[in-house]
Coordinates of N, CA, C and O in Angstrom, one line a residue:
S42 N -10.6 33.3 -21.7 CA -10.4 34.4 -20.8 C -11.6 34.5 -19.9 O -12.7 34.1 -20.3
I43 N -11.4 35.1 -18.7 CA -12.5 35.2 -17.8 C -13.6 36.2 -18.4 O -14.7 36.2 -18.0
K44 N -13.2 37.1 -19.2 CA -14.1 38.0 -19.8 C -15.0 37.4 -20.9 O -15.3 38.0 -21.9
L45 N -15.3 36.1 -20.7 CA -16.1 35.4 -21.7 C -17.4 36.0 -22.0 O -17.7 36.1 -23.2
S46 N -18.1 36.6 -21.1 CA -19.4 37.2 -21.3 C -19.3 38.4 -22.3 O -20.1 38.7 -23.1
V47 N -18.2 39.2 -22.2 CA -18.0 40.3 -23.0 C -17.6 39.9 -24.5 O -18.1 40.4 -25.4
H48 N -16.6 39.0 -24.6 CA -16.1 38.7 -25.9 C -17.0 37.9 -26.7 O -17.0 37.9 -27.9
Q49 N -17.9 37.1 -26.1 CA -18.8 36.2 -26.9 C -20.2 36.7 -26.8 O -21.1 36.0 -27.1
K50 N -20.4 37.9 -26.4 CA -21.7 38.6 -26.3 C -22.7 37.7 -25.5 O -23.8 37.5 -25.9
K51 N -22.2 37.3 -24.3 CA -23.1 36.6 -23.4 C -23.6 37.6 -22.4 O -23.0 38.6 -22.1
Y52 N -24.8 37.3 -21.9 CA -25.4 38.2 -21.0 C -25.4 37.6 -19.6 O -25.1 36.4 -19.4
K53 N -25.7 38.3 -18.6 CA -25.5 38.0 -17.2 C -26.3 36.6 -16.9 O -25.7 35.8 -16.2
Y54 N -27.4 36.4 -17.5 CA -28.2 35.2 -17.1 C -28.2 34.2 -18.2 O -29.0 33.2 -18.2
D55 N -27.3 34.2 -19.2 CA -27.2 33.2 -20.2 C -26.6 31.9 -19.6 O -25.8 32.0 -18.7
H56 N -27.0 30.8 -20.1 CA -26.5 29.5 -19.7 C -25.1 29.3 -20.3 O -24.8 29.5 -21.4
L57 N -24.1 29.0 -19.4 CA -22.7 28.9 -19.8 C -22.2 27.4 -19.9 O -21.0 27.2 -19.9
G58 N -23.1 26.5 -19.9 CA -22.7 25.1 -19.9 C -21.7 24.7 -21.0 O -20.7 24.1 -20.7
E59 N -22.0 25.1 -22.2 CA -21.1 24.7 -23.3 C -19.8 25.5 -23.2 O -18.8 25.0 -23.6
D60 N -19.9 26.7 -22.7 CA -18.7 27.5 -22.5 C -17.8 26.9 -21.5 O -16.5 26.9 -21.6
L61 N -18.4 26.4 -20.4 CA -17.6 25.7 -19.4 C -16.9 24.5 -19.9 O -15.7 24.2 -19.6
K62 N -17.6 23.7 -20.8 CA -17.0 22.5 -21.4 C -15.8 22.9 -22.3 O -14.8 22.3 -22.3
E63 N -16.0 24.0 -23.0 CA -15.0 24.4 -23.9 C -13.7 24.8 -23.1 O -12.6 24.6 -23.6
L64 N -13.9 25.5 -22.0 CA -12.8 25.9 -21.1 C -12.3 24.7 -20.3 O -11.3 24.9 -19.6
H65 N -13.0 23.6 -20.3 CA -12.7 22.4 -19.5 C -12.8 22.7 -18.0 O -12.0 22.3 -17.2
W66 N -13.8 23.5 -17.7 CA -14.2 23.8 -16.3 C -15.4 23.0 -15.9 O -16.3 22.8 -16.6
L67 N -15.4 22.6 -14.6 CA -16.5 21.8 -14.1 C -17.6 22.8 -13.6 O -17.3 23.9 -13.2
Q68 N -18.8 22.3 -13.7 CA -20.0 23.0 -13.1 C -19.7 23.1 -11.6 O -19.0 22.3 -11.0
I69 N -20.4 24.0 -10.9 CA -20.1 24.3 -9.5 C -20.4 23.0 -8.7 O -19.5 22.6 -7.9
K70 N -21.5 22.3 -8.9 CA -21.8 21.1 -8.1 C -20.7 20.0 -8.3 O -20.2 19.4 -7.4
K71 N -20.3 19.9 -9.6 CA -19.2 18.9 -9.9 C -17.9 19.4 -9.3 O -17.1 18.5 -8.8
R72 N -17.6 20.6 -9.2 CA -16.4 21.2 -8.7 C -16.3 20.9 -7.2 O -15.3 20.5 -6.6
V73 N -17.5 21.0 -6.5 CA -17.5 20.7 -5.1 C -17.2 19.2 -4.8 O -16.5 18.9 -3.9
I74 N -17.9 18.4 -5.6 CA -17.6 16.9 -5.5 C -16.1 16.6 -5.8 O -15.5 15.8 -5.1
F75 N -15.6 17.3 -6.8 CA -14.1 17.1 -7.1 C -13.3 17.5 -5.9 O -12.4 16.7 -5.6
K76 N -13.5 18.6 -5.3 CA -12.7 19.0 -4.1 C -12.9 18.1 -2.9 O -11.9 17.7 -2.3
I77 N -14.1 17.6 -2.7 CA -14.3 16.7 -1.5 C -13.6 15.4 -1.8 O -13.0 14.8 -1.0
A78 N -13.8 14.9 -3.1 CA -13.1 13.6 -3.4 C -11.6 13.7 -3.4 O -10.9 12.7 -2.9
L79 N -11.1 14.8 -3.8 CA -9.6 15.0 -3.7 C -9.1 15.0 -2.3 O -8.1 14.4 -2.0
L80 N -9.8 15.7 -1.4 CA -9.4 15.7 0.0 C -9.5 14.3 0.6 O -8.7 13.8 1.4
A81 N -10.6 13.5 0.2 CA -10.7 12.1 0.7 C -9.6 11.3 0.2 O -9.0 10.5 0.9
Y82 N -9.2 11.4 -1.1 CA -8.1 10.6 -1.7 C -6.8 10.9 -0.9 O -6.1 10.0 -0.6
K83 N -6.6 12.2 -0.7 CA -5.3 12.6 0.0 C -5.3 12.1 1.4 O -4.3 11.6 1.9
S84 N -6.5 12.1 2.1 CA -6.6 11.5 3.4 C -6.3 10.0 3.5 O -5.6 9.6 4.3
V85 N -6.9 9.3 2.5 CA -6.7 7.9 2.5 C -5.3 7.5 2.2 O -4.7 6.5 2.7
N86 N -4.6 8.3 1.4 CA -3.2 8.0 1.0 C -2.2 8.8 1.9 O -1.0 8.8 1.5
G87 N -2.6 9.3 3.0 CA -1.6 9.9 3.9 C -1.0 11.2 3.5 O 0.0 11.6 3.9
L88 N -1.7 11.9 2.6 CA -1.2 13.2 2.0 C -1.9 14.4 2.5 O -1.6 15.5 2.2
A89 N -2.9 14.2 3.4 CA -3.7 15.3 3.9 C -3.2 15.5 5.4 O -2.6 14.6 6.0
P90 N -3.6 16.6 6.0 CA -3.3 16.8 7.4 C -3.9 15.7 8.3 O -4.9 15.1 7.9
K91 N -3.3 15.4 9.4 CA -3.7 14.3 10.2 C -5.1 14.4 10.7 O -5.9 13.4 10.8
Y92 N -5.6 15.7 11.0 CA -7.0 15.8 11.5 C -8.0 15.4 10.4 O -9.1 14.9 10.8
L93 N -7.6 15.5 9.1 CA -8.5 15.0 8.1 C -8.4 13.5 8.0 O -9.4 12.8 7.8
Q94 N -7.2 13.0 8.0 CA -7.0 11.5 8.0 C -7.7 10.8 9.1 O -8.3 9.7 8.9
N95 N -7.8 11.4 10.3 CA -8.4 10.8 11.4 C -9.9 10.8 11.4 O -10.6 10.2 12.2
M96 N -10.5 11.5 10.4 CA -12.0 11.6 10.3 C -12.5 10.3 9.7 O -13.7 10.1 9.8
F97 N -11.7 9.5 9.1 CA -12.2 8.3 8.4 C -11.9 7.0 9.1 O -10.8 6.9 9.7
Q98 N -12.8 6.1 9.0 CA -12.6 4.7 9.4 C -12.7 3.8 8.1 O -13.4 4.1 7.2
Y99 N -11.8 2.8 8.1 CA -11.7 2.0 6.9 C -12.3 0.6 7.0 O -12.3 0.1 8.1
S100 N -12.7 0.2 5.9 CA -13.2 -1.2 5.8 C -12.7 -1.8 4.5 O -12.8 -1.2 3.4
H101 N -12.2 -3.0 4.6 CA -11.6 -3.6 3.3 C -12.6 -4.7 2.9 O -13.0 -5.6 3.6
H102 N -13.0 -4.5 1.6 CA -13.9 -5.5 1.0 C -13.2 -6.2 -0.2 O -13.0 -5.6 -1.2
G103 N -12.6 -7.4 0.1 CA -11.8 -8.0 -0.9 C -10.6 -7.2 -1.2 O -9.8 -6.9 -0.3
H104 N -10.4 -6.8 -2.4 CA -9.2 -6.0 -2.8 C -9.4 -4.5 -2.8 O -8.5 -3.8 -3.0
S105 N -10.7 -4.1 -2.5 CA -10.9 -2.7 -2.6 C -11.1 -2.1 -1.1 O -11.6 -2.8 -0.2
L106 N -10.7 -0.9 -1.0 CA -10.8 -0.1 0.2 C -12.1 0.7 0.2 O -12.4 1.4 -0.8
K107 N -12.9 0.6 1.2 CA -14.1 1.4 1.4 C -14.0 2.2 2.7 O -13.3 1.7 3.7
L108 N -14.5 3.3 2.7 CA -14.6 4.2 3.9 C -15.9 4.0 4.6 O -17.0 3.9 3.9
I109 N -15.9 3.9 5.9 CA -17.2 3.7 6.6 C -17.9 5.1 6.7 O -17.3 6.1 7.1
V110 N -19.2 5.1 6.2 CA -20.0 6.3 6.2 C -20.7 6.4 7.6 O -21.5 5.6 7.9
P111 N -20.4 7.5 8.4 CA -21.1 7.6 9.7 C -22.6 7.9 9.5 O -23.0 8.4 8.5
Q112 N -23.3 7.5 10.5 CA -24.8 7.7 10.5 C -25.1 9.1 11.1 O -24.6 9.3 12.2
Y113 N -25.8 9.9 10.4 CA -26.3 11.2 11.0 C -27.8 11.3 10.8 O -28.3 10.9 9.7
N114 N -28.5 11.8 11.8 CA -29.9 12.0 11.7 C -30.3 13.4 11.1 O -31.4 13.6 10.6
S115 N -29.3 14.3 11.1 CA -29.7 15.6 10.7 C -29.1 15.9 9.3 O -28.1 15.3 8.9
S116 N -29.7 16.8 8.6 CA -29.1 17.2 7.3 C -27.8 18.0 7.5 O -27.0 17.9 6.6
F117 N -27.7 18.6 8.6 CA -26.4 19.3 8.9 C -25.3 18.3 9.0 O -24.2 18.5 8.4
G118 N -25.5 17.2 9.6 CA -24.4 16.1 9.7 C -24.1 15.5 8.4 O -22.9 15.2 8.1
R119 N -25.1 15.4 7.5 CA -24.9 14.8 6.2 C -24.2 15.8 5.3 O -23.8 15.4 4.2
R120 N -24.0 17.0 5.7 CA -23.2 18.0 4.9 C -21.8 18.1 5.3 O -21.0 18.8 4.7
S121 N -21.4 17.3 6.4 CA -20.1 17.4 6.9 C -19.1 16.6 6.0 O -19.5 15.7 5.3
F122 N -17.8 17.0 6.1 CA -16.8 16.3 5.4 C -16.7 14.8 5.8 O -16.5 13.9 5.0
S123 N -16.9 14.6 7.1 CA -16.7 13.2 7.6 C -17.8 12.3 7.0 O -17.7 11.1 7.0
Y124 N -18.9 12.9 6.5 CA -20.0 12.1 5.9 C -19.8 12.1 4.4 O -19.8 11.1 3.7
A125 N -19.7 13.3 3.8 CA -19.6 13.5 2.4 C -18.4 12.9 1.8 O -18.4 12.3 0.7
G126 N -17.3 12.9 2.5 CA -16.0 12.4 1.9 C -16.1 10.9 1.7 O -15.9 10.5 0.5
P127 N -16.5 10.1 2.7 CA -16.6 8.6 2.4 C -17.7 8.3 1.4 O -17.6 7.4 0.6
K128 N -18.8 9.1 1.5 CA -20.0 8.8 0.6 C -19.5 9.0 -0.9 O -19.8 8.1 -1.7
I129 N -18.9 10.1 -1.2 CA -18.4 10.3 -2.5 C -17.3 9.4 -2.9 O -17.3 8.8 -4.0
F130 N -16.3 9.2 -2.1 CA -15.2 8.3 -2.4 C -15.6 6.9 -2.7 O -15.2 6.3 -3.6
N131 N -16.5 6.4 -1.9 CA -17.0 5.0 -2.1 C -17.8 4.8 -3.4 O -17.9 3.7 -3.9
N132 N -18.4 5.9 -3.9 CA -19.2 5.8 -5.1 C -18.4 6.0 -6.4 O -19.0 6.0 -7.4
L133 N -17.1 6.3 -6.2 CA -16.3 6.5 -7.4 C -15.8 5.1 -7.9 O -15.6 4.2 -7.1
P134 N -15.6 5.0 -9.2 CA -15.0 3.7 -9.8 C -13.7 3.4 -9.2 O -12.9 4.3 -8.9
T135 N -13.4 2.1 -9.1 CA -12.1 1.7 -8.5 C -10.9 2.2 -9.2 O -9.9 2.5 -8.6
N136 N -11.0 2.3 -10.6 CA -9.8 2.8 -11.3 C -9.5 4.2 -11.0 O -8.3 4.6 -11.2
I137 N -10.4 5.0 -10.4 CA -10.1 6.3 -10.0 C -9.6 6.3 -8.6 O -8.5 6.9 -8.3
T138 N -10.2 5.6 -7.6 CA -9.8 5.6 -6.2 C -8.5 4.9 -6.0 O -7.8 5.2 -5.1
S139 N -8.1 4.1 -6.9 CA -6.8 3.3 -6.8 C -5.7 4.0 -7.6 O -4.7 3.4 -7.9
S140 N -5.9 5.2 -8.1 CA -4.9 5.9 -8.8 C -3.6 6.0 -8.0 O -3.6 6.2 -6.8
D141 N -2.4 5.9 -8.7 CA -1.1 5.9 -8.0 C -0.6 7.3 -7.6 O 0.1 7.4 -6.7
T142 N -1.1 8.3 -8.3 CA -0.6 9.6 -7.9 C -1.8 10.6 -7.8 O -2.9 10.3 -8.4
V143 N -1.6 11.7 -7.2 CA -2.6 12.7 -7.0 C -3.0 13.3 -8.4 O -4.2 13.5 -8.7
D144 N -2.0 13.5 -9.3 CA -2.3 14.1 -10.6 C -3.1 13.1 -11.4 O -4.0 13.6 -12.1
L145 N -2.8 11.8 -11.3 CA -3.6 10.9 -12.1 C -5.0 10.8 -11.5 O -6.0 10.7 -12.3
F146 N -5.1 10.8 -10.2 CA -6.5 10.8 -9.6 C -7.3 12.0 -10.1 O -8.4 11.9 -10.5
K147 N -6.7 13.2 -10.0 CA -7.4 14.4 -10.5 C -7.8 14.4 -11.9 O -8.9 14.7 -12.3
S148 N -6.9 13.9 -12.8 CA -7.2 13.8 -14.2 C -8.3 12.8 -14.4 O -9.3 13.1 -15.2
N149 N -8.3 11.6 -13.8 CA -9.3 10.6 -14.0 C -10.6 11.1 -13.4 O -11.7 10.8 -14.0
L150 N -10.6 11.7 -12.3 CA -11.8 12.2 -11.6 C -12.5 13.3 -12.5 O -13.7 13.3 -12.7
K151 N -11.7 14.2 -13.0 CA -12.3 15.3 -13.8 C -12.9 14.8 -15.0 O -14.0 15.1 -15.4
T152 N -12.2 13.8 -15.7 CA -12.8 13.2 -16.9 C -14.1 12.5 -16.5 O -15.1 12.6 -17.3
H153 N -14.1 11.8 -15.4 CA -15.3 11.0 -15.0 C -16.5 12.0 -14.7 O -17.6 11.8 -15.1
L154 N -16.2 13.1 -14.0 CA -17.2 14.0 -13.7 C -17.8 14.7 -14.9 O -19.0 15.0 -15.0
F155 N -16.9 15.0 -15.9 CA -17.4 15.6 -17.1 C -18.4 14.7 -17.9 O -19.3 15.2 -18.5
T156 N -18.2 13.4 -17.8 CA -19.1 12.5 -18.5 C -20.4 12.2 -17.7 O -21.3 11.5 -18.3
M157 N -20.5 12.6 -16.5 CA -21.7 12.3 -15.6 C -22.8 13.2 -15.9 O -22.7 14.4 -16.1
S158 N -24.0 12.6 -16.0 CA -25.3 13.4 -16.1 C -25.7 13.9 -14.7 O -25.1 13.5 -13.7
D159 N -26.7 14.8 -14.7 CA -27.2 15.3 -13.4 C -27.8 14.2 -12.6 O -27.6 14.2 -11.3
S160 N -28.4 13.2 -13.2 CA -29.0 12.1 -12.4 C -27.8 11.2 -11.9 O -27.9 10.7 -10.7
D161 N -26.8 11.0 -12.7 CA -25.6 10.3 -12.2 C -25.0 11.0 -11.0 O -24.5 10.4 -10.0
L162 N -25.0 12.3 -11.1 CA -24.4 13.1 -10.0 C -25.2 12.9 -8.7 O -24.5 12.8 -7.6
E163 N -26.5 12.8 -8.8 CA -27.3 12.6 -7.6 C -27.0 11.2 -7.0 O -27.0 11.1 -5.8
N164 N -26.7 10.2 -7.9 CA -26.4 8.9 -7.4 C -25.1 8.8 -6.6 O -25.0 8.0 -5.7
I165 N -24.2 9.6 -7.0 CA -22.9 9.7 -6.3 C -23.1 10.2 -4.8 O -22.3 9.9 -3.9
L166 N -24.1 11.0 -4.7 CA -24.3 11.7 -3.4 C -25.3 10.9 -2.5 O -25.4 11.1 -1.3
S167 N -26.0 9.9 -3.1 CA -27.0 9.2 -2.3 C -26.5 7.8 -1.8 O -25.5 7.4 -2.2

């Protein structure tokens, strides 16, 4: 239940990492990556609105699809979806990006994010 802090005698500033795992909830940073990756997957597969699909340019490397990451000089540009989407999508394993359905993609991605350490998380963004 959302009333986790009351029922388990947690306080406002207690660390909730283990509680989030027990509830199968992602940490905030991982949740943001999950949402960006999901929008990128939907865009690549024609399931997102056209304005999102049109933000990406594609490059084929062998059998895998890669998105072209635009160059931005400002940190503001690097926080945009047109930059973060391809960056995150390209750094995901092929077995996730090539998922046949949205539900399979979400399940595989969530499992992958749960197993990632904080340093692995930084690598997906760099």
